[in-house]
CSV table of C-alpha atoms and ligand atoms in Angstrom, one decimal:
chain,number,residue,atom,x,y,z
A,16,UNK,CA,-14.2,-46.1,-83.5
A,17,UNK,CA,-13.8,-49.7,-82.7
A,18,UNK,CA,-16.6,-52.3,-82.7
A,19,UNK,CA,-15.2,-53.8,-79.6
A,20,UNK,CA,-12.8,-52.6,-76.9
A,21,UNK,CA,-11.4,-55.4,-74.7
A,22,UNK,CA,-10.0,-54.2,-71.4
A,23,UNK,CA,-7.3,-56.7,-70.3
A,24,UNK,CA,-5.1,-59.0,-72.4
A,25,UNK,CA,-5.1,-62.3,-70.4
A,26,UNK,CA,-6.8,-65.5,-71.5
A,27,UNK,CA,-10.3,-63.9,-71.6
A,28,UNK,CA,-9.0,-60.7,-73.2
A,29,UNK,CA,-6.7,-62.0,-75.9
A,30,UNK,CA,-9.0,-64.9,-76.9
A,31,UNK,CA,-11.9,-62.5,-77.1
A,32,UNK,CA,-9.6,-60.3,-79.3
A,33,UNK,CA,-8.8,-63.3,-81.5
A,34,UNK,CA,-12.4,-64.4,-81.9
A,35,UNK,CA,-13.7,-60.9,-82.5
A,36,UNK,CA,-10.9,-60.3,-85.1
A,37,UNK,CA,-11.7,-63.6,-86.8
A,38,UNK,CA,-15.4,-62.5,-87.1
A,39,UNK,CA,-14.3,-59.3,-88.7
A,40,UNK,CA,-15.0,-56.9,-85.8
A,41,UNK,CA,-12.7,-53.9,-85.6
A,42,UNK,CA,-11.2,-54.8,-82.2
A,43,UNK,CA,-8.8,-53.2,-79.7
A,44,UNK,CA,-7.2,-55.0,-76.8
A,45,UNK,CA,-5.9,-52.8,-74.0
A,46,UNK,CA,-3.3,-54.4,-71.7
A,47,UNK,CA,-1.3,-52.6,-69.0
A,48,UNK,CA,1.4,-55.2,-68.3
A,49,UNK,CA,1.8,-58.2,-70.6
A,50,UNK,CA,-0.3,-59.8,-73.4
A,51,UNK,CA,-1.1,-63.3,-72.1
A,52,UNK,CA,-1.9,-62.0,-68.6
A,53,UNK,CA,-1.2,-63.8,-65.4
A,54,UNK,CA,-1.7,-67.2,-67.0
A,55,UNK,CA,1.0,-66.9,-69.6
A,56,UNK,CA,3.4,-64.6,-67.8
A,57,UNK,CA,3.1,-65.3,-64.1
A,58,UNK,CA,0.9,-68.3,-63.6
A,59,UNK,CA,-0.2,-71.4,-65.5
A,60,UNK,CA,2.5,-71.6,-68.1
A,61,UNK,CA,5.7,-70.6,-66.2
A,62,UNK,CA,4.7,-72.9,-63.3
A,63,UNK,CA,4.3,-75.8,-65.7
A,64,UNK,CA,7.7,-75.1,-67.1
A,65,UNK,CA,9.2,-75.3,-63.5
A,66,UNK,CA,7.1,-78.4,-62.6
A,67,UNK,CA,8.3,-80.2,-65.7
A,68,UNK,CA,11.9,-79.8,-64.8
A,69,UNK,CA,11.0,-81.0,-61.3
A,70,UNK,CA,9.3,-84.1,-62.8
A,71,UNK,CA,12.4,-85.0,-64.9
A,72,UNK,CA,14.6,-84.5,-61.8
A,73,UNK,CA,12.3,-86.7,-59.6
A,74,UNK,CA,12.2,-89.4,-62.3
A,75,UNK,CA,16.0,-89.4,-62.5
A,76,UNK,CA,16.3,-89.5,-58.7
A,77,UNK,CA,14.1,-92.6,-58.6
A,78,UNK,CA,15.4,-94.1,-61.8
A,79,UNK,CA,16.7,-97.2,-60.0
A,80,UNK,CA,13.0,-98.3,-59.6
A,81,UNK,CA,13.0,-98.7,-63.4
A,82,UNK,CA,16.6,-100.0,-63.9
A,83,UNK,CA,18.0,-96.6,-64.7
A,84,UNK,CA,21.0,-95.6,-62.6
A,85,UNK,CA,22.0,-92.0,-62.5
A,86,UNK,CA,25.2,-91.2,-60.6
A,87,UNK,CA,25.0,-87.5,-60.0
A,88,UNK,CA,22.0,-85.4,-60.5
A,89,UNK,CA,21.2,-81.8,-59.7
A,90,UNK,CA,18.5,-79.4,-60.5
A,91,UNK,CA,19.9,-76.1,-61.8
A,92,UNK,CA,17.2,-73.7,-60.5
A,93,UNK,CA,18.7,-70.7,-62.3
A,94,UNK,CA,18.6,-72.6,-65.6
A,95,UNK,CA,15.0,-73.7,-64.9
A,96,UNK,CA,13.9,-70.1,-64.3
A,97,UNK,CA,15.7,-68.9,-67.5
A,98,UNK,CA,14.1,-71.7,-69.6
A,99,UNK,CA,10.7,-70.7,-68.2
A,100,UNK,CA,11.2,-67.2,-69.7
A,101,UNK,CA,11.9,-68.8,-73.1
A,102,UNK,CA,8.6,-70.7,-72.9
A,103,UNK,CA,6.8,-67.5,-72.0
A,104,UNK,CA,8.4,-65.5,-74.8
A,105,UNK,CA,7.5,-68.1,-77.4
A,106,UNK,CA,3.9,-68.2,-76.4
A,107,UNK,CA,3.4,-64.5,-75.9
A,108,UNK,CA,5.1,-63.9,-79.3
A,109,UNK,CA,2.6,-66.3,-80.9
A,110,UNK,CA,-0.4,-64.5,-79.4
A,111,UNK,CA,0.9,-61.1,-80.5
A,112,UNK,CA,1.5,-62.4,-84.0
A,113,UNK,CA,-2.0,-63.9,-84.2
A,114,UNK,CA,-3.7,-60.7,-83.0
A,115,UNK,CA,-1.6,-58.7,-85.5
A,116,UNK,CA,-2.5,-61.1,-88.4
A,117,UNK,CA,-6.2,-60.7,-87.5
A,118,UNK,CA,-5.9,-56.9,-87.5
A,119,UNK,CA,-6.6,-56.5,-83.8
A,120,UNK,CA,-5.1,-53.3,-82.3
A,121,UNK,CA,-3.1,-53.9,-79.1
A,122,UNK,CA,-2.7,-50.9,-76.9
A,123,UNK,CA,-0.2,-51.1,-74.1
A,124,UNK,CA,-1.2,-49.1,-71.1
A,125,UNK,CA,-3.5,-48.7,-68.2
A,126,UNK,CA,-7.1,-48.4,-69.5
A,127,UNK,CA,-9.7,-46.6,-67.5
A,128,UNK,CA,-13.4,-46.6,-68.6
A,129,UNK,CA,-14.5,-42.9,-68.9
A,130,UNK,CA,-18.1,-42.3,-70.1
A,131,UNK,CA,-20.8,-43.2,-72.6
A,132,UNK,CA,-20.5,-41.8,-76.1
A,133,UNK,CA,-23.4,-41.4,-78.5
A,134,UNK,CA,-22.4,-44.7,-80.1
A,135,UNK,CA,-20.9,-46.6,-77.2
A,136,UNK,CA,-18.2,-46.1,-74.6
A,137,UNK,CA,-14.9,-44.3,-74.2
A,138,UNK,CA,-11.8,-45.7,-72.5
A,139,UNK,CA,-8.7,-43.6,-71.7
A,140,UNK,CA,-5.2,-44.9,-71.9
A,141,UNK,CA,-2.7,-42.2,-70.8
A,142,UNK,CA,-3.8,-39.1,-72.8
A,143,UNK,CA,-5.5,-41.1,-75.6
A,144,UNK,CA,-9.2,-41.7,-75.7
A,145,UNK,CA,-10.5,-44.9,-77.5
A,146,UNK,CA,-14.1,-45.3,-78.4
A,147,UNK,CA,-15.9,-48.6,-78.9
A,148,UNK,CA,-19.5,-49.7,-79.6
A,149,UNK,CA,-19.2,-52.5,-77.2
A,150,UNK,CA,-16.9,-53.2,-74.2
A,151,UNK,CA,-15.6,-56.4,-72.7
A,152,UNK,CA,-14.1,-56.2,-69.2
A,153,UNK,CA,-11.4,-58.9,-68.8
A,154,UNK,CA,-9.1,-57.3,-66.2
A,155,UNK,CA,-8.5,-60.6,-64.3
A,156,UNK,CA,-7.6,-60.9,-60.6
A,157,UNK,CA,-5.0,-60.0,-58.0
A,158,UNK,CA,-3.6,-62.1,-55.1
A,159,UNK,CA,-5.3,-61.7,-51.8
A,160,UNK,CA,-3.1,-60.1,-49.1
A,161,UNK,CA,-5.0,-60.4,-45.8
A,162,UNK,CA,-4.3,-58.0,-42.9
A,163,UNK,CA,-1.9,-60.4,-41.1
A,164,UNK,CA,0.6,-58.7,-38.9
A,165,UNK,CA,3.9,-58.3,-40.7
A,166,UNK,CA,2.7,-59.7,-44.1
A,167,UNK,CA,2.7,-56.4,-46.0
A,168,UNK,CA,6.1,-55.4,-44.5
A,169,UNK,CA,7.4,-58.8,-45.4
A,170,UNK,CA,6.2,-58.4,-49.0
A,171,UNK,CA,7.8,-54.9,-49.3
A,172,UNK,CA,11.1,-56.4,-48.0
A,173,UNK,CA,11.0,-59.3,-50.5
A,174,UNK,CA,10.5,-61.9,-47.8
A,175,UNK,CA,6.9,-62.6,-48.7
A,176,UNK,CA,6.1,-63.5,-52.3
A,177,UNK,CA,3.0,-63.9,-54.5
A,178,UNK,CA,2.7,-66.0,-57.6
A,179,UNK,CA,4.5,-63.3,-59.4
A,180,UNK,CA,7.7,-63.1,-57.4
A,181,UNK,CA,8.0,-66.8,-56.6
A,182,UNK,CA,8.5,-67.6,-60.3
A,183,UNK,CA,11.4,-65.3,-60.4
A,184,UNK,CA,13.2,-66.4,-57.3
A,185,UNK,CA,16.9,-66.7,-58.2
A,186,UNK,CA,17.8,-69.1,-55.4
A,187,UNK,CA,16.1,-72.0,-53.8
A,188,UNK,CA,15.4,-71.1,-50.1
A,189,UNK,CA,16.4,-73.6,-47.5
A,190,UNK,CA,13.1,-73.1,-45.6
A,191,UNK,CA,10.2,-72.3,-47.8
A,192,UNK,CA,6.9,-71.6,-46.1
A,193,UNK,CA,3.7,-71.6,-48.0
A,194,UNK,CA,0.6,-69.9,-46.6
A,195,UNK,CA,-2.5,-71.6,-48.1
A,196,UNK,CA,-2.7,-75.2,-49.3
A,197,UNK,CA,-4.7,-74.5,-52.4
A,198,UNK,CA,-3.7,-74.9,-56.0
A,199,UNK,CA,-0.9,-72.3,-56.2
A,200,UNK,CA,0.5,-73.3,-52.8
A,201,UNK,CA,0.6,-77.0,-53.7
A,202,UNK,CA,2.1,-76.6,-57.1
A,203,UNK,CA,4.9,-74.3,-55.8
A,204,UNK,CA,5.4,-76.5,-52.7
A,205,UNK,CA,5.8,-79.4,-55.2
A,206,UNK,CA,8.5,-77.6,-57.2
A,207,UNK,CA,10.5,-76.3,-54.3
A,208,UNK,CA,10.4,-79.6,-52.6
A,209,UNK,CA,12.0,-81.2,-55.7
A,210,UNK,CA,14.4,-78.3,-55.9
A,211,UNK,CA,15.7,-79.1,-52.5
A,212,UNK,CA,13.9,-76.7,-50.1
A,213,UNK,CA,12.3,-77.9,-46.9
A,214,UNK,CA,8.7,-76.9,-47.5
A,215,UNK,CA,6.0,-76.2,-44.9
A,216,UNK,CA,2.4,-75.7,-46.0
A,217,UNK,CA,0.3,-73.8,-43.5
A,218,UNK,CA,-3.4,-74.3,-44.2
A,219,UNK,CA,-6.3,-72.8,-42.3
A,220,UNK,CA,-8.7,-75.7,-43.1
A,221,UNK,CA,-8.3,-79.3,-41.8
A,222,UNK,CA,-7.5,-80.4,-45.4
A,223,UNK,CA,-5.4,-79.3,-48.4
A,224,UNK,CA,-6.6,-78.8,-52.0
A,225,UNK,CA,-9.8,-77.0,-51.3
A,226,UNK,CA,-12.9,-78.6,-52.8
A,227,UNK,CA,-11.0,-81.6,-54.3
A,228,UNK,CA,-12.5,-85.0,-53.4
A,229,UNK,CA,-11.5,-85.5,-49.7
A,230,UNK,CA,-9.9,-88.9,-50.2
A,231,UNK,CA,-7.9,-87.7,-53.1
A,232,UNK,CA,-6.8,-84.6,-51.2
A,233,UNK,CA,-5.6,-86.9,-48.4
A,234,UNK,CA,-3.8,-89.2,-50.8
A,235,UNK,CA,-2.0,-86.1,-52.3
A,236,UNK,CA,-1.0,-85.0,-48.8
A,237,UNK,CA,0.3,-88.5,-48.0
A,238,UNK,CA,2.4,-88.6,-51.1
A,239,UNK,CA,3.9,-85.2,-50.4
A,240,UNK,CA,4.4,-85.9,-46.7
A,241,UNK,CA,6.5,-88.9,-47.8
A,242,UNK,CA,8.5,-86.6,-50.0
A,243,UNK,CA,9.3,-84.5,-47.0
A,244,UNK,CA,6.8,-81.6,-47.1
A,245,UNK,CA,5.5,-80.6,-43.6
A,246,UNK,CA,1.7,-79.9,-43.5
A,247,UNK,CA,0.3,-77.7,-40.7
A,248,UNK,CA,-3.5,-78.0,-41.0
A,249,UNK,CA,-6.2,-76.2,-39.1
A,250,UNK,CA,-3.6,-73.5,-38.6
A,251,UNK,CA,-4.4,-69.8,-38.6
A,252,UNK,CA,-1.5,-67.6,-39.5
A,253,UNK,CA,-1.3,-64.7,-37.1
A,254,UNK,CA,2.0,-63.1,-37.8
A,255,UNK,CA,4.9,-62.9,-40.3
A,256,UNK,CA,8.1,-62.1,-38.6
A,257,UNK,CA,11.5,-61.3,-40.1
A,258,UNK,CA,12.5,-64.9,-40.5
A,259,UNK,CA,9.5,-66.9,-39.4
A,260,UNK,CA,5.7,-67.4,-39.7
A,261,UNK,CA,3.6,-67.8,-36.6
A,262,UNK,CA,0.3,-69.6,-36.6
A,263,UNK,CA,-2.3,-70.6,-34.0
A,264,UNK,CA,-3.8,-74.0,-33.5
A,265,UNK,CA,-6.0,-75.1,-30.6
A,266,UNK,CA,-5.1,-71.9,-28.7
A,267,UNK,CA,-1.4,-72.6,-29.1
A,268,UNK,CA,1.0,-70.3,-31.0
A,269,UNK,CA,3.6,-72.1,-33.1
A,270,UNK,CA,6.5,-70.5,-35.0
A,271,UNK,CA,8.0,-71.9,-38.2
A,272,UNK,CA,11.4,-70.7,-39.5
A,273,UNK,CA,11.3,-69.3,-43.0
A,274,UNK,CA,13.8,-68.0,-45.6
A,275,UNK,CA,11.0,-67.1,-48.0
A,276,UNK,CA,7.2,-67.2,-47.7
A,277,UNK,CA,4.7,-67.7,-50.4
A,278,UNK,CA,1.3,-66.1,-49.8
A,279,UNK,CA,-1.2,-68.1,-51.8
A,280,UNK,CA,-4.5,-67.8,-50.1
A,281,UNK,CA,-6.7,-67.0,-53.1
A,282,UNK,CA,-7.3,-64.3,-55.6
A,283,UNK,CA,-9.7,-61.4,-55.9
A,284,UNK,CA,-11.3,-59.9,-59.0
A,285,UNK,CA,-9.5,-56.8,-60.3
A,286,UNK,CA,-12.1,-54.2,-60.4
A,287,UNK,CA,-10.5,-51.2,-58.6
A,288,UNK,CA,-9.4,-48.2,-60.6
A,289,UNK,CA,-10.8,-49.3,-64.0
A,290,UNK,CA,-13.6,-46.9,-64.0
A,291,UNK,CA,-16.6,-49.2,-63.5
A,292,UNK,CA,-18.3,-46.5,-61.5
A,293,UNK,CA,-18.3,-44.2,-64.5
A,294,UNK,CA,-20.8,-46.5,-66.3
A,295,UNK,CA,-22.5,-47.8,-63.1
A,296,UNK,CA,-21.3,-51.4,-63.8
A,297,UNK,CA,-22.7,-53.5,-60.9
A,298,UNK,CA,-20.3,-55.5,-58.8
A,299,UNK,CA,-21.1,-58.2,-56.1
A,300,UNK,CA,-18.5,-59.0,-53.5
A,301,UNK,CA,-15.9,-57.1,-55.5
A,302,UNK,CA,-16.5,-59.0,-58.8
A,303,UNK,CA,-18.4,-57.8,-61.9
A,304,UNK,CA,-21.8,-59.5,-61.9
A,305,UNK,CA,-22.5,-61.3,-65.2
A,306,UNK,CA,-25.4,-63.4,-66.6
A,307,UNK,CA,-25.1,-66.6,-68.6
A,308,UNK,CA,-24.5,-64.5,-71.8
A,309,UNK,CA,-21.6,-62.7,-70.0
A,310,UNK,CA,-23.6,-59.5,-70.0
A,311,UNK,CA,-23.2,-57.0,-67.1
A,312,UNK,CA,-26.1,-54.8,-66.0
A,313,UNK,CA,-25.0,-52.1,-68.5
A,314,UNK,CA,-26.2,-52.9,-72.1
A,315,UNK,CA,-23.2,-53.3,-74.4
A,316,UNK,CA,-20.8,-54.1,-71.6
A,317,UNK,CA,-19.7,-57.7,-71.0
A,318,UNK,CA,-17.2,-59.3,-68.6
A,319,UNK,CA,-15.3,-62.5,-68.8
A,320,UNK,CA,-12.6,-64.3,-66.9
A,321,UNK,CA,-11.5,-63.9,-63.2
A,322,UNK,CA,-13.0,-60.4,-63.0
A,323,UNK,CA,-16.5,-62.0,-62.7
A,324,UNK,CA,-15.3,-64.1,-59.8
A,325,UNK,CA,-17.2,-67.2,-60.8
A,326,UNK,CA,-14.5,-69.7,-61.7
A,327,UNK,CA,-11.0,-68.3,-61.6
A,328,UNK,CA,-9.5,-70.6,-64.2
A,329,UNK,CA,-8.0,-69.8,-67.6
A,330,UNK,CA,-10.0,-72.4,-69.4
A,331,UNK,CA,-13.2,-71.0,-68.0
A,332,UNK,CA,-12.1,-67.6,-69.1
A,333,UNK,CA,-11.6,-68.8,-72.7
A,334,UNK,CA,-15.1,-70.2,-72.9
A,335,UNK,CA,-16.6,-67.1,-71.2
A,336,UNK,CA,-14.8,-64.9,-73.7
A,337,UNK,CA,-16.2,-66.9,-76.6
A,338,UNK,CA,-19.7,-66.7,-75.1
A,339,UNK,CA,-19.3,-62.9,-74.8
A,340,UNK,CA,-18.1,-62.5,-78.4
A,341,UNK,CA,-20.8,-64.7,-79.8
A,342,UNK,CA,-23.5,-62.7,-78.0
A,343,UNK,CA,-21.8,-59.5,-79.3
A,344,UNK,CA,-22.1,-60.9,-82.8
A,345,UNK,CA,-25.7,-61.6,-82.2
A,346,UNK,CA,-25.3,-65.4,-82.0
A,347,UNK,CA,-27.1,-66.8,-79.0
A,348,UNK,CA,-24.6,-68.5,-76.7
A,349,UNK,CA,-24.8,-69.4,-73.0
A,350,UNK,CA,-22.2,-70.2,-70.4
A,351,UNK,CA,-22.5,-73.4,-68.5
A,352,UNK,CA,-20.3,-74.1,-65.5
A,353,UNK,CA,-21.4,-77.7,-65.0
A,354,UNK,CA,-18.4,-79.4,-66.5
A,355,UNK,CA,-15.4,-77.2,-65.7
A,356,UNK,CA,-12.4,-79.4,-65.1
A,357,UNK,CA,-9.9,-78.6,-62.4
A,358,UNK,CA,-6.3,-79.8,-62.3
A,359,UNK,CA,-3.5,-79.6,-59.8
A,360,UNK,CA,-0.2,-80.1,-61.6
A,361,UNK,CA,1.6,-81.8,-58.7
A,362,UNK,CA,3.5,-85.1,-59.1
A,363,UNK,CA,1.2,-87.1,-59.0
A,364,UNK,CA,-1.3,-84.9,-60.8
A,365,UNK,CA,-4.9,-84.4,-59.6
A,366,UNK,CA,-7.8,-83.8,-62.0
A,367,UNK,CA,-11.5,-83.6,-61.5
A,368,UNK,CA,-14.7,-82.5,-63.1
A,369,UNK,CA,-18.3,-82.3,-61.9
A,370,UNK,CA,-19.5,-82.8,-58.4
A,371,UNK,CA,-17.7,-84.6,-55.6
A,372,UNK,CA,-19.3,-87.3,-53.4
A,373,UNK,CA,-19.4,-84.8,-50.6
A,374,UNK,CA,-21.4,-82.3,-52.7
A,375,UNK,CA,-23.8,-85.0,-54.1
A,376,UNK,CA,-24.6,-86.2,-50.6
A,377,UNK,CA,-25.2,-82.6,-49.5
A,378,UNK,CA,-27.5,-82.1,-52.5
A,379,UNK,CA,-29.4,-85.3,-51.7
A,380,UNK,CA,-28.7,-86.8,-55.2
A,381,UNK,CA,-29.3,-90.5,-55.8
A,382,UNK,CA,-25.9,-91.6,-57.1
A,383,UNK,CA,-23.7,-94.6,-57.5
A,384,UNK,CA,-20.0,-94.4,-56.9
A,385,UNK,CA,-17.2,-96.6,-58.3
A,386,UNK,CA,-13.7,-96.3,-56.9
A,387,UNK,CA,-10.8,-98.0,-58.7
A,388,UNK,CA,-7.1,-98.2,-58.1
A,389,UNK,CA,-5.2,-96.7,-61.0
A,390,UNK,CA,-3.6,-100.2,-61.2
A,391,UNK,CA,-6.5,-101.2,-63.4
A,392,UNK,CA,-4.7,-99.4,-66.1
A,393,UNK,CA,-1.9,-101.3,-67.7
A,394,UNK,CA,0.1,-98.2,-68.6
A,395,UNK,CA,-0.2,-96.9,-65.1
A,396,UNK,CA,1.3,-100.0,-63.7
A,397,UNK,CA,4.1,-100.0,-66.3
A,398,UNK,CA,5.0,-96.4,-65.5
A,399,UNK,CA,4.2,-95.9,-61.8
A,400,UNK,CA,6.3,-98.3,-59.6
A,401,UNK,CA,4.6,-98.2,-56.2
A,402,UNK,CA,2.0,-95.7,-57.4
A,403,UNK,CA,-1.1,-95.4,-55.2
A,404,UNK,CA,-3.4,-93.4,-57.6
A,405,UNK,CA,-7.1,-93.8,-57.6
A,406,UNK,CA,-10.1,-92.7,-59.6
A,407,UNK,CA,-13.7,-92.2,-58.7
A,408,UNK,CA,-16.6,-92.2,-61.0
A,409,UNK,CA,-19.9,-90.8,-59.8
A,410,UNK,CA,-23.0,-91.6,-61.7
A,411,UNK,CA,-26.7,-90.5,-61.6
A,412,UNK,CA,-28.4,-93.7,-60.4
A,413,UNK,CA,-31.6,-92.8,-62.3
A,414,UNK,CA,-30.4,-91.3,-65.5
A,415,UNK,CA,-27.2,-93.3,-65.8
A,416,UNK,CA,-25.2,-90.2,-66.7
A,417,UNK,CA,-21.9,-89.1,-65.3
A,418,UNK,CA,-22.0,-86.6,-62.4
A,419,UNK,CA,-18.3,-86.5,-61.5
A,420,UNK,CA,-14.9,-87.9,-62.2
A,421,UNK,CA,-12.0,-87.5,-59.7
A,422,UNK,CA,-8.5,-88.8,-60.2
A,423,UNK,CA,-5.0,-88.8,-58.7
A,424,UNK,CA,-2.2,-90.2,-60.9
A,425,UNK,CA,-0.1,-88.9,-63.7
A,426,UNK,CA,-1.7,-88.0,-67.0
A,427,UNK,CA,-4.9,-87.2,-65.1
A,428,UNK,CA,-4.5,-83.6,-66.4
A,429,UNK,CA,-4.6,-84.8,-70.0
A,430,UNK,CA,-7.3,-87.5,-69.7
A,431,UNK,CA,-9.9,-85.6,-67.7
A,432,UNK,CA,-11.2,-84.0,-70.9
A,433,UNK,CA,-12.9,-87.3,-71.8
A,434,UNK,CA,-14.9,-87.1,-68.6
A,435,UNK,CA,-15.6,-83.4,-69.3
A,436,UNK,CA,-17.2,-84.3,-72.6
A,437,UNK,CA,-19.3,-87.1,-71.0
A,438,UNK,CA,-20.7,-84.6,-68.5
A,439,UNK,CA,-21.1,-81.7,-70.8
A,440,UNK,CA,-22.9,-83.9,-73.4
A,441,UNK,CA,-24.9,-85.8,-70.7
A,442,UNK,CA,-23.8,-89.1,-72.2
A,443,UNK,CA,-25.4,-92.2,-70.8
A,444,UNK,CA,-23.2,-95.1,-69.6
A,445,UNK,CA,-24.6,-97.3,-72.5
A,446,UNK,CA,-23.2,-94.7,-75.0
A,447,UNK,CA,-19.8,-94.4,-73.3
A,448,UNK,CA,-19.4,-98.2,-73.3
A,449,UNK,CA,-19.4,-98.1,-77.1
A,450,UNK,CA,-16.5,-95.6,-77.2
A,451,UNK,CA,-13.0,-97.0,-78.0
A,452,UNK,CA,-10.3,-95.8,-75.7
A,453,UNK,CA,-6.7,-96.1,-76.9
A,454,UNK,CA,-4.8,-99.0,-75.3
A,455,UNK,CA,-2.6,-99.0,-73.3
A,456,UNK,CA,-3.3,-95.6,-71.8
A,457,UNK,CA,-4.2,-94.4,-68.4
A,458,UNK,CA,-7.5,-93.0,-69.8
A,459,UNK,CA,-8.8,-96.6,-69.9
A,460,UNK,CA,-9.3,-96.3,-66.2
A,461,UNK,CA,-12.5,-94.3,-67.0
A,462,UNK,CA,-13.8,-97.1,-69.3
A,463,UNK,CA,-13.0,-99.7,-66.6
A,464,UNK,CA,-15.0,-97.6,-64.1
A,465,UNK,CA,-17.9,-97.2,-66.5
A,466,UNK,CA,-18.1,-101.0,-66.9
A,467,UNK,CA,-17.8,-101.5,-63.1
A,468,UNK,CA,-21.0,-99.5,-62.3
A,469,UNK,CA,-23.5,-102.0,-60.9
B,506,NAI,P1,-7.0,-71.3,-53.5
B,506,NAI,O1,-8.3,-70.7,-53.3
B,506,NAI,O2,-6.8,-72.4,-54.5
B,506,NAI,O3,-6.4,-71.8,-52.1
B,506,NAI,C1,-6.2,-70.9,-51.1
B,506,NAI,C2,-6.1,-71.7,-49.8
B,506,NAI,O4,-5.6,-70.9,-48.8
B,506,NAI,C3,-7.3,-72.4,-49.3
B,506,NAI,O5,-7.1,-73.7,-49.1
B,506,NAI,C4,-7.7,-71.6,-48.0
B,506,NAI,O6,-8.3,-72.4,-47.1
B,506,NAI,C5,-6.3,-71.2,-47.6
B,506,NAI,N1,-6.3,-70.0,-46.7
B,506,NAI,C6,-7.0,-68.9,-46.9
B,506,NAI,N2,-6.7,-68.0,-45.9
B,506,NAI,C7,-5.7,-68.5,-45.2
B,506,NAI,C8,-4.9,-68.1,-44.1
B,506,NAI,N3,-5.1,-66.9,-43.5
B,506,NAI,N4,-4.0,-69.0,-43.6
B,506,NAI,C9,-3.8,-70.2,-44.1
B,506,NAI,N5,-4.5,-70.6,-45.1
B,506,NAI,C10,-5.4,-69.8,-45.7
B,506,NAI,O7,-6.1,-70.1,-54.0
B,506,NAI,P2,-4.6,-70.0,-54.6
B,506,NAI,O8,-3.9,-71.3,-54.5
B,506,NAI,O9,-4.0,-68.7,-54.2
B,506,NAI,O10,-5.0,-69.9,-56.2
B,506,NAI,C11,-5.7,-68.7,-56.7
B,506,NAI,C12,-6.5,-69.0,-57.9
B,506,NAI,O11,-5.6,-69.4,-59.0
B,506,NAI,C13,-7.4,-70.1,-57.7
B,506,NAI,O12,-8.7,-69.6,-58.0
B,506,NAI,C14,-7.0,-71.2,-58.6
B,506,NAI,O13,-8.1,-71.8,-59.2
B,506,NAI,C15,-6.2,-70.5,-59.6
B,506,NAI,N6,-5.1,-71.4,-60.0
B,506,NAI,C16,-5.3,-72.5,-60.7
B,506,NAI,C17,-4.3,-73.4,-61.1
B,506,NAI,C18,-4.7,-74.6,-61.8
B,506,NAI,O14,-5.8,-74.7,-62.3
B,506,NAI,N7,-3.8,-75.6,-61.8
B,506,NAI,C19,-3.0,-73.1,-60.7
B,506,NAI,C20,-2.8,-72.0,-59.9
B,506,NAI,C21,-3.8,-71.1,-59.6
């Protein structure tokens, strides 16, 4: 009998395992594929390994701007893919070792929730039955595959890829077509553009990068259009052929040639086949419904990570897992989604936290906005010849607190955390002004903007 059974070993699941193990709970993590989940094995981490190689390559290719002349450069895609596996193995090994050290049992197999027991719940893996007093569902999400003509056949034939297959591609396709200009689509478009493919991004909306600040999304598109990516916006994909993708715009049908197609049009909570119905766990639009303590409708059953469909990001999953474990331990803890940062690891990077101008206007909030070119940062100017990055700071006009920060420019991914803390802790501008930022760093752009608020 375990104190806690965690179903799923991704960011929510393995972190819950660690936190529960640290707190002395007898814990079992059940994982059907790989510990580390999509994030470590088929998502966040491997894509960052690929994108870092692309960044080095791009820097070398434009070295002359900085007085560095490189005669012959090439990007060895096979090497990049192999190195990515080394990165994964190191990190997955680390998680395994930590869970072991904490005495957490890891069960490899497909877990299905069975029934209540006098003291809790039973989960079956193969022929084995595991019993736990409490249960945490952390089964993640799967890529959406819409019913577009030829898409499923293309996937079965290896012509259409998801985030899983694209990271294993052995060769760089000459024509790479991306369906969906969201986070996965843009990051992979970025890598394959650097790796030498001609990339076409087909997006249904009239803009890329989803809910990103509209001006920043446009700037990102402009940067990538200059690097040779073709964007087809307001384009509805209607058919995937053997060597092409067809879309409709303004009543016209247009065909784009493709050697490989990435389908990245969103993800859906993984709730099918895990036995939720055996306990009567309530789902809403296919995701497990949770409250701010990460509880489901069934007492003793919690859910964290993509499976609750709230914010499909690994860092949200981490915090949700901690909230769940704290509540299991009887420590009151609540999840807040007010300051969840979002990053797109393109080159330049995009990072944001809080609400956008568009959202604040819609919500009728009285706010002040400061927009600065990244050139206000000395380090940015030193390291970004010709860079056109910007940052926006949005402030509550009455309370003088930060409502949103949106940036495009490298290091954004690393410096956004300062803005996250400002929003989470509801810091007033007068307090932020007394904080010392390291100089010279790109982070100083936030300090500049704070002082620029009228
Ligand atoms: P997404 O939701 O970010 O973007 C999907 C895009 O596809 C949207 O712009 C949507 O308008 C478009 N779309 C939908 N149906 C379409 C159609 N039929 N034809 C053309 N376009 C269509 O989803 P994505 O990129 O698949 O990522 C999935 C999840 O993974 C997201 O929730 C994201 O947060 C997470 N993720 C996060 C990363 C990060 O934080 N850096 C990196 C990669 C993924």
